[in-house]
JSON list of C-alpha atoms and ligand atoms in Angstrom, two decimals:
[
{"chain": "G", "resi": 71, "resn": "MET", "atom": "CA", "xyz": [-43.50, -2.92, 12.01]},
{"chain": "G", "resi": 72, "resn": "PRO", "atom": "CA", "xyz": [-42.42, -3.05, 8.38]},
{"chain": "G", "resi": 73, "resn": "ALA", "atom": "CA", "xyz": [-42.05, -6.43, 6.77]},
{"chain": "G", "resi": 74, "resn": "THR", "atom": "CA", "xyz": [-38.63, -7.98, 6.48]},
{"chain": "G", "resi": 75, "resn": "PRO", "atom": "CA", "xyz": [-37.00, -6.83, 3.24]},
{"chain": "G", "resi": 76, "resn": "SER", "atom": "CA", "xyz": [-36.99, -9.41, 0.52]},
{"chain": "G", "resi": 77, "resn": "SER", "atom": "CA", "xyz": [-33.80, -11.06, -0.58]},
{"chain": "G", "resi": 78, "resn": "SER", "atom": "CA", "xyz": [-33.72, -8.90, -3.69]},
{"chain": "G", "resi": 79, "resn": "VAL", "atom": "CA", "xyz": [-33.02, -5.77, -1.71]},
{"chain": "G", "resi": 80, "resn": "ARG", "atom": "CA", "xyz": [-29.67, -4.19, -2.53]},
{"chain": "G", "resi": 81, "resn": "PHE", "atom": "CA", "xyz": [-27.72, -1.92, -0.27]},
{"chain": "G", "resi": 82, "resn": "ASP", "atom": "CA", "xyz": [-25.31, -0.42, -2.73]},
{"chain": "G", "resi": 83, "resn": "LEU", "atom": "CA", "xyz": [-27.63, 1.77, -4.79]},
{"chain": "G", "resi": 84, "resn": "PRO", "atom": "CA", "xyz": [-28.50, 5.27, -3.61]},
{"chain": "G", "resi": 85, "resn": "ASP", "atom": "CA", "xyz": [-31.94, 6.74, -3.81]},
{"chain": "G", "resi": 86, "resn": "VAL", "atom": "CA", "xyz": [-32.31, 8.93, -6.85]},
{"chain": "G", "resi": 87, "resn": "ASP", "atom": "CA", "xyz": [-34.70, 11.78, -6.23]},
{"chain": "G", "resi": 88, "resn": "VAL", "atom": "CA", "xyz": [-35.54, 15.05, -7.93]},
{"chain": "G", "resi": 89, "resn": "PHE", "atom": "CA", "xyz": [-32.66, 16.79, -6.23]},
{"chain": "G", "resi": 90, "resn": "THR", "atom": "CA", "xyz": [-29.95, 14.25, -7.03]},
{"chain": "G", "resi": 91, "resn": "ARG", "atom": "CA", "xyz": [-31.24, 13.42, -10.52]},
{"chain": "G", "resi": 92, "resn": "PRO", "atom": "CA", "xyz": [-28.82, 15.84, -12.30]},
{"chain": "G", "resi": 93, "resn": "TYR", "atom": "CA", "xyz": [-25.92, 14.17, -10.51]},
{"chain": "G", "resi": 94, "resn": "TRP", "atom": "CA", "xyz": [-26.86, 10.71, -11.74]},
{"chain": "G", "resi": 95, "resn": "ASP", "atom": "CA", "xyz": [-27.75, 11.94, -15.21]},
{"chain": "G", "resi": 96, "resn": "ALA", "atom": "CA", "xyz": [-24.26, 13.44, -15.47]},
{"chain": "G", "resi": 97, "resn": "ALA", "atom": "CA", "xyz": [-22.71, 10.25, -14.13]},
{"chain": "G", "resi": 98, "resn": "ALA", "atom": "CA", "xyz": [-24.42, 8.32, -16.91]},
{"chain": "G", "resi": 99, "resn": "GLU", "atom": "CA", "xyz": [-22.49, 10.54, -19.31]},
{"chain": "G", "resi": 100, "resn": "GLY", "atom": "CA", "xyz": [-19.22, 9.99, -17.49]},
{"chain": "G", "resi": 101, "resn": "LEU", "atom": "CA", "xyz": [-19.19, 13.30, -15.63]},
{"chain": "G", "resi": 102, "resn": "LEU", "atom": "CA", "xyz": [-18.71, 13.82, -11.93]},
{"chain": "G", "resi": 103, "resn": "LEU", "atom": "CA", "xyz": [-20.65, 16.73, -10.46]},
{"chain": "G", "resi": 104, "resn": "ILE", "atom": "CA", "xyz": [-20.02, 18.51, -7.22]},
{"chain": "G", "resi": 105, "resn": "ARG", "atom": "CA", "xyz": [-21.90, 21.34, -5.52]},
{"chain": "G", "resi": 106, "resn": "ARG", "atom": "CA", "xyz": [-20.35, 24.76, -5.04]},
{"chain": "G", "resi": 107, "resn": "CYS", "atom": "CA", "xyz": [-21.64, 27.51, -2.79]},
{"chain": "G", "resi": 108, "resn": "ARG", "atom": "CA", "xyz": [-21.93, 30.93, -4.42]},
{"chain": "G", "resi": 109, "resn": "ASP", "atom": "CA", "xyz": [-21.69, 32.68, -1.05]},
{"chain": "G", "resi": 110, "resn": "CYS", "atom": "CA", "xyz": [-18.55, 31.16, 0.46]},
{"chain": "G", "resi": 111, "resn": "ALA", "atom": "CA", "xyz": [-17.19, 29.57, -2.74]},
{"chain": "G", "resi": 112, "resn": "ARG", "atom": "CA", "xyz": [-16.54, 26.23, -1.09]},
{"chain": "G", "resi": 113, "resn": "ALA", "atom": "CA", "xyz": [-17.37, 23.00, -2.90]},
{"chain": "G", "resi": 114, "resn": "HIS", "atom": "CA", "xyz": [-18.85, 20.00, -1.19]},
{"chain": "G", "resi": 115, "resn": "HIS", "atom": "CA", "xyz": [-19.73, 16.36, -1.76]},
{"chain": "G", "resi": 116, "resn": "TYR", "atom": "CA", "xyz": [-22.04, 14.43, -1.45]},
{"chain": "G", "resi": 117, "resn": "PRO", "atom": "CA", "xyz": [-24.62, 16.77, -2.93]},
{"chain": "G", "resi": 118, "resn": "ARG", "atom": "CA", "xyz": [-26.66, 18.72, -0.42]},
{"chain": "G", "resi": 119, "resn": "GLU", "atom": "CA", "xyz": [-29.37, 21.27, -1.03]},
{"chain": "G", "resi": 120, "resn": "PHE", "atom": "CA", "xyz": [-27.58, 23.90, 1.03]},
{"chain": "G", "resi": 121, "resn": "CYS", "atom": "CA", "xyz": [-23.97, 24.65, 1.82]},
{"chain": "G", "resi": 122, "resn": "PRO", "atom": "CA", "xyz": [-22.70, 22.58, 4.77]},
{"chain": "G", "resi": 123, "resn": "TYR", "atom": "CA", "xyz": [-20.21, 25.34, 5.66]},
{"chain": "G", "resi": 124, "resn": "CYS", "atom": "CA", "xyz": [-22.30, 28.51, 5.74]},
{"chain": "G", "resi": 125, "resn": "TRP", "atom": "CA", "xyz": [-25.85, 27.14, 5.27]},
{"chain": "G", "resi": 126, "resn": "SER", "atom": "CA", "xyz": [-26.40, 29.24, 2.17]},
{"chain": "G", "resi": 127, "resn": "GLU", "atom": "CA", "xyz": [-29.01, 27.88, -0.20]},
{"chain": "G", "resi": 128, "resn": "ASP", "atom": "CA", "xyz": [-27.27, 29.55, -3.14]},
{"chain": "G", "resi": 129, "resn": "VAL", "atom": "CA", "xyz": [-25.50, 26.39, -4.24]},
{"chain": "G", "resi": 130, "resn": "ALA", "atom": "CA", "xyz": [-25.01, 25.26, -7.83]},
{"chain": "G", "resi": 131, "resn": "TRP", "atom": "CA", "xyz": [-23.90, 22.14, -9.65]},
{"chain": "G", "resi": 132, "resn": "GLU", "atom": "CA", "xyz": [-20.40, 22.20, -11.04]},
{"chain": "G", "resi": 133, "resn": "ARG", "atom": "CA", "xyz": [-18.53, 19.70, -13.16]},
{"chain": "G", "resi": 134, "resn": "ALA", "atom": "CA", "xyz": [-15.53, 18.26, -11.33]},
{"chain": "G", "resi": 135, "resn": "GLU", "atom": "CA", "xyz": [-12.31, 17.43, -13.12]},
{"chain": "G", "resi": 136, "resn": "GLY", "atom": "CA", "xyz": [-12.57, 13.91, -11.86]},
{"chain": "G", "resi": 137, "resn": "ARG", "atom": "CA", "xyz": [-9.13, 13.95, -10.31]},
{"chain": "G", "resi": 138, "resn": "ALA", "atom": "CA", "xyz": [-8.49, 13.04, -6.71]},
{"chain": "G", "resi": 139, "resn": "ARG", "atom": "CA", "xyz": [-5.83, 11.92, -4.23]},
{"chain": "G", "resi": 140, "resn": "LEU", "atom": "CA", "xyz": [-6.22, 8.93, -2.00]},
{"chain": "G", "resi": 141, "resn": "TYR", "atom": "CA", "xyz": [-6.76, 10.02, 1.60]},
{"chain": "G", "resi": 142, "resn": "THR", "atom": "CA", "xyz": [-7.39, 6.71, 3.29]},
{"chain": "G", "resi": 143, "resn": "TRP", "atom": "CA", "xyz": [-8.80, 3.29, 2.49]},
{"chain": "G", "resi": 144, "resn": "SER", "atom": "CA", "xyz": [-9.90, 0.01, 3.92]},
{"chain": "G", "resi": 145, "resn": "VAL", "atom": "CA", "xyz": [-9.86, -3.31, 2.13]},
{"chain": "G", "resi": 146, "resn": "VAL", "atom": "CA", "xyz": [-13.20, -4.93, 2.83]},
{"chain": "G", "resi": 147, "resn": "HIS", "atom": "CA", "xyz": [-13.00, -8.70, 2.93]},
{"chain": "G", "resi": 148, "resn": "ARG", "atom": "CA", "xyz": [-16.44, -9.38, 4.29]},
{"chain": "G", "resi": 149, "resn": "ASN", "atom": "CA", "xyz": [-19.77, -7.68, 3.83]},
{"chain": "G", "resi": 150, "resn": "ASP", "atom": "CA", "xyz": [-22.96, -9.65, 4.27]},
{"chain": "G", "resi": 151, "resn": "LEU", "atom": "CA", "xyz": [-25.24, -7.06, 2.71]},
{"chain": "G", "resi": 152, "resn": "PRO", "atom": "CA", "xyz": [-26.15, -7.91, -0.89]},
{"chain": "G", "resi": 153, "resn": "PRO", "atom": "CA", "xyz": [-24.59, -7.50, -3.39]},
{"chain": "G", "resi": 154, "resn": "PHE", "atom": "CA", "xyz": [-21.32, -6.78, -1.59]},
{"chain": "G", "resi": 155, "resn": "GLY", "atom": "CA", "xyz": [-20.83, -10.40, -0.62]},
{"chain": "G", "resi": 156, "resn": "THR", "atom": "CA", "xyz": [-20.09, -11.32, -4.23]},
{"chain": "G", "resi": 157, "resn": "ARG", "atom": "CA", "xyz": [-17.75, -8.38, -4.63]},
{"chain": "G", "resi": 158, "resn": "THR", "atom": "CA", "xyz": [-15.27, -8.82, -1.80]},
{"chain": "G", "resi": 159, "resn": "PRO", "atom": "CA", "xyz": [-12.54, -7.99, -1.41]},
{"chain": "G", "resi": 160, "resn": "TYR", "atom": "CA", "xyz": [-12.97, -4.40, -2.51]},
{"chain": "G", "resi": 161, "resn": "VAL", "atom": "CA", "xyz": [-11.26, -1.16, -1.56]},
{"chain": "G", "resi": 162, "resn": "ALA", "atom": "CA", "xyz": [-13.51, 1.26, 0.31]},
{"chain": "G", "resi": 163, "resn": "ALA", "atom": "CA", "xyz": [-11.77, 4.61, 0.12]},
{"chain": "G", "resi": 164, "resn": "VAL", "atom": "CA", "xyz": [-11.95, 8.26, 1.05]},
{"chain": "G", "resi": 165, "resn": "VAL", "atom": "CA", "xyz": [-10.46, 10.57, -1.58]},
{"chain": "G", "resi": 166, "resn": "ASP", "atom": "CA", "xyz": [-9.81, 14.30, -1.77]},
{"chain": "G", "resi": 167, "resn": "LEU", "atom": "CA", "xyz": [-11.18, 15.70, -5.00]},
{"chain": "G", "resi": 168, "resn": "ALA", "atom": "CA", "xyz": [-9.07, 18.27, -6.83]},
{"chain": "G", "resi": 169, "resn": "GLU", "atom": "CA", "xyz": [-11.80, 20.82, -6.08]},
{"chain": "G", "resi": 170, "resn": "GLY", "atom": "CA", "xyz": [-11.51, 20.17, -2.36]},
{"chain": "G", "resi": 171, "resn": "PRO", "atom": "CA", "xyz": [-14.38, 18.00, -1.23]},
{"chain": "G", "resi": 172, "resn": "ARG", "atom": "CA", "xyz": [-13.69, 14.70, 0.46]},
{"chain": "G", "resi": 173, "resn": "MET", "atom": "CA", "xyz": [-15.64, 11.82, -1.00]},
{"chain": "G", "resi": 174, "resn": "MET", "atom": "CA", "xyz": [-16.36, 8.26, 0.03]},
{"chain": "G", "resi": 175, "resn": "THR", "atom": "CA", "xyz": [-15.90, 5.90, -2.89]},
{"chain": "G", "resi": 176, "resn": "GLU", "atom": "CA", "xyz": [-14.10, 2.78, -4.02]},
{"chain": "G", "resi": 177, "resn": "VAL", "atom": "CA", "xyz": [-10.71, 2.35, -5.64]},
{"chain": "G", "resi": 178, "resn": "VAL", "atom": "CA", "xyz": [-10.72, -0.12, -8.52]},
{"chain": "G", "resi": 179, "resn": "GLU", "atom": "CA", "xyz": [-8.11, -1.55, -10.86]},
{"chain": "G", "resi": 180, "resn": "CYS", "atom": "CA", "xyz": [-5.40, -1.24, -8.25]},
{"chain": "G", "resi": 181, "resn": "PRO", "atom": "CA", "xyz": [-3.67, -4.12, -6.43]},
{"chain": "G", "resi": 182, "resn": "GLU", "atom": "CA", "xyz": [-3.93, -3.77, -2.67]},
{"chain": "G", "resi": 183, "resn": "ASP", "atom": "CA", "xyz": [-0.16, -3.50, -2.21]},
{"chain": "G", "resi": 184, "resn": "GLU", "atom": "CA", "xyz": [0.08, -0.61, -4.64]},
{"chain": "G", "resi": 185, "resn": "LEU", "atom": "CA", "xyz": [-2.29, 1.63, -2.71]},
{"chain": "G", "resi": 186, "resn": "ARG", "atom": "CA", "xyz": [-0.52, 4.70, -1.37]},
{"chain": "G", "resi": 187, "resn": "ILE", "atom": "CA", "xyz": [-1.75, 7.69, 0.58]},
{"chain": "G", "resi": 188, "resn": "GLY", "atom": "CA", "xyz": [-1.75, 10.67, -1.73]},
{"chain": "G", "resi": 189, "resn": "MET", "atom": "CA", "xyz": [-1.65, 8.63, -4.93]},
{"chain": "G", "resi": 190, "resn": "GLU", "atom": "CA", "xyz": [-3.34, 10.30, -7.88]},
{"chain": "G", "resi": 191, "resn": "LEU", "atom": "CA", "xyz": [-6.64, 8.89, -9.00]},
{"chain": "G", "resi": 192, "resn": "THR", "atom": "CA", "xyz": [-9.05, 9.44, -11.85]},
{"chain": "G", "resi": 193, "resn": "VAL", "atom": "CA", "xyz": [-12.79, 8.97, -11.73]},
{"chain": "G", "resi": 194, "resn": "THR", "atom": "CA", "xyz": [-14.40, 6.15, -13.65]},
{"chain": "G", "resi": 195, "resn": "PHE", "atom": "CA", "xyz": [-17.94, 4.88, -13.57]},
{"chain": "G", "resi": 196, "resn": "ARG", "atom": "CA", "xyz": [-19.33, 1.46, -12.79]},
{"chain": "G", "resi": 197, "resn": "ARG", "atom": "CA", "xyz": [-22.81, 0.63, -14.06]},
{"chain": "G", "resi": 198, "resn": "GLU", "atom": "CA", "xyz": [-24.97, -0.99, -11.44]},
{"chain": "G", "resi": 199, "resn": "GLY", "atom": "CA", "xyz": [-28.55, -1.91, -10.84]},
{"chain": "G", "resi": 200, "resn": "GLY", "atom": "CA", "xyz": [-31.07, -2.26, -13.59]},
{"chain": "G", "resi": 201, "resn": "HIS", "atom": "CA", "xyz": [-32.86, -5.46, -14.33]},
{"chain": "G", "resi": 202, "resn": "GLY", "atom": "CA", "xyz": [-30.28, -7.20, -16.44]},
{"chain": "G", "resi": 203, "resn": "SER", "atom": "CA", "xyz": [-30.73, -8.29, -20.03]},
{"chain": "G", "resi": 204, "resn": "GLY", "atom": "CA", "xyz": [-31.31, -4.67, -21.04]},
{"chain": "G", "resi": 205, "resn": "GLN", "atom": "CA", "xyz": [-29.50, -3.46, -24.12]},
{"chain": "G", "resi": 206, "resn": "GLY", "atom": "CA", "xyz": [-28.51, 0.16, -24.27]},
{"chain": "G", "resi": 207, "resn": "SER", "atom": "CA", "xyz": [-29.17, 2.82, -21.73]},
{"chain": "G", "resi": 208, "resn": "GLY", "atom": "CA", "xyz": [-32.32, 4.09, -20.15]},
{"chain": "G", "resi": 209, "resn": "ASP", "atom": "CA", "xyz": [-33.03, 1.04, -18.08]},
{"chain": "G", "resi": 210, "resn": "GLU", "atom": "CA", "xyz": [-34.87, 2.34, -15.04]},
{"chain": "G", "resi": 211, "resn": "GLY", "atom": "CA", "xyz": [-32.97, 1.71, -11.85]},
{"chain": "G", "resi": 212, "resn": "GLU", "atom": "CA", "xyz": [-29.65, 1.49, -13.62]},
{"chain": "G", "resi": 213, "resn": "ILE", "atom": "CA", "xyz": [-27.09, 4.00, -12.45]},
{"chain": "G", "resi": 214, "resn": "ASP", "atom": "CA", "xyz": [-23.43, 4.73, -12.97]},
{"chain": "G", "resi": 215, "resn": "VAL", "atom": "CA", "xyz": [-21.59, 4.92, -9.68]},
{"chain": "G", "resi": 216, "resn": "PRO", "atom": "CA", "xyz": [-18.41, 7.01, -9.52]},
{"chain": "G", "resi": 217, "resn": "VAL", "atom": "CA", "xyz": [-15.35, 5.03, -8.41]},
{"chain": "G", "resi": 218, "resn": "PHE", "atom": "CA", "xyz": [-11.66, 5.83, -8.80]},
{"chain": "G", "resi": 219, "resn": "ARG", "atom": "CA", "xyz": [-8.73, 4.12, -10.46]},
{"chain": "G", "resi": 220, "resn": "PRO", "atom": "CA", "xyz": [-5.04, 5.03, -10.45]},
{"chain": "G", "resi": 221, "resn": "GLN", "atom": "CA", "xyz": [-4.35, 7.92, -12.78]},
{"chain": "G", "resi": 222, "resn": "GLY", "atom": "CA", "xyz": [-2.85, 6.85, -16.05]},
{"chain": "G", "resi": 223, "resn": "SER", "atom": "CA", "xyz": [-2.96, 3.24, -15.02]},
{"chain": "G", "resi": 224, "resn": "MET", "atom": "CA", "xyz": [-2.34, 0.72, -17.73]},
{"chain": "G", "resi": 225, "resn": "ALA", "atom": "CA", "xyz": [-1.80, -2.97, -17.48]},
{"chain": "G", "resi": 226, "resn": "GLY", "atom": "CA", "xyz": [1.76, -3.22, -16.18]},
{"chain": "C", "resi": 1323, "resn": "ZN", "atom": "ZN1", "xyz": [-21.24, 28.38, 1.70]}
]
């Protein structure tokens, strides 16, 4: 049996491998990538190595506009997995990207009572991970996670 994970284990950071590296590299530059099938022309998210609709392997990266509409959400008040415990409450959401794919994400910068099905959202990126103290980019293990905020939101 594997040993019990240490207390430093985090559950919010995805594995970055050779396949998903372009996605996270783009995210670090503030770009959201999706995958589009060249056979059936459908886009999908999260990134997969072959099309989930027709199983074609002729799938390419494409830059998404970063616009989406809120499909559904759940305000999470309790999550015992680190580091979520320090982050509650947060808005776990499912959004429909302008390109079509449905994506699990979080909505930020929006009061709970202003959330509306179908509201327009814009992608933004939250830097996570890394080992702290680091200045500048390039810190191994640091990634920019796409989340969404209300489109055109300003204070007030
Ligand atoms: Zn396809």
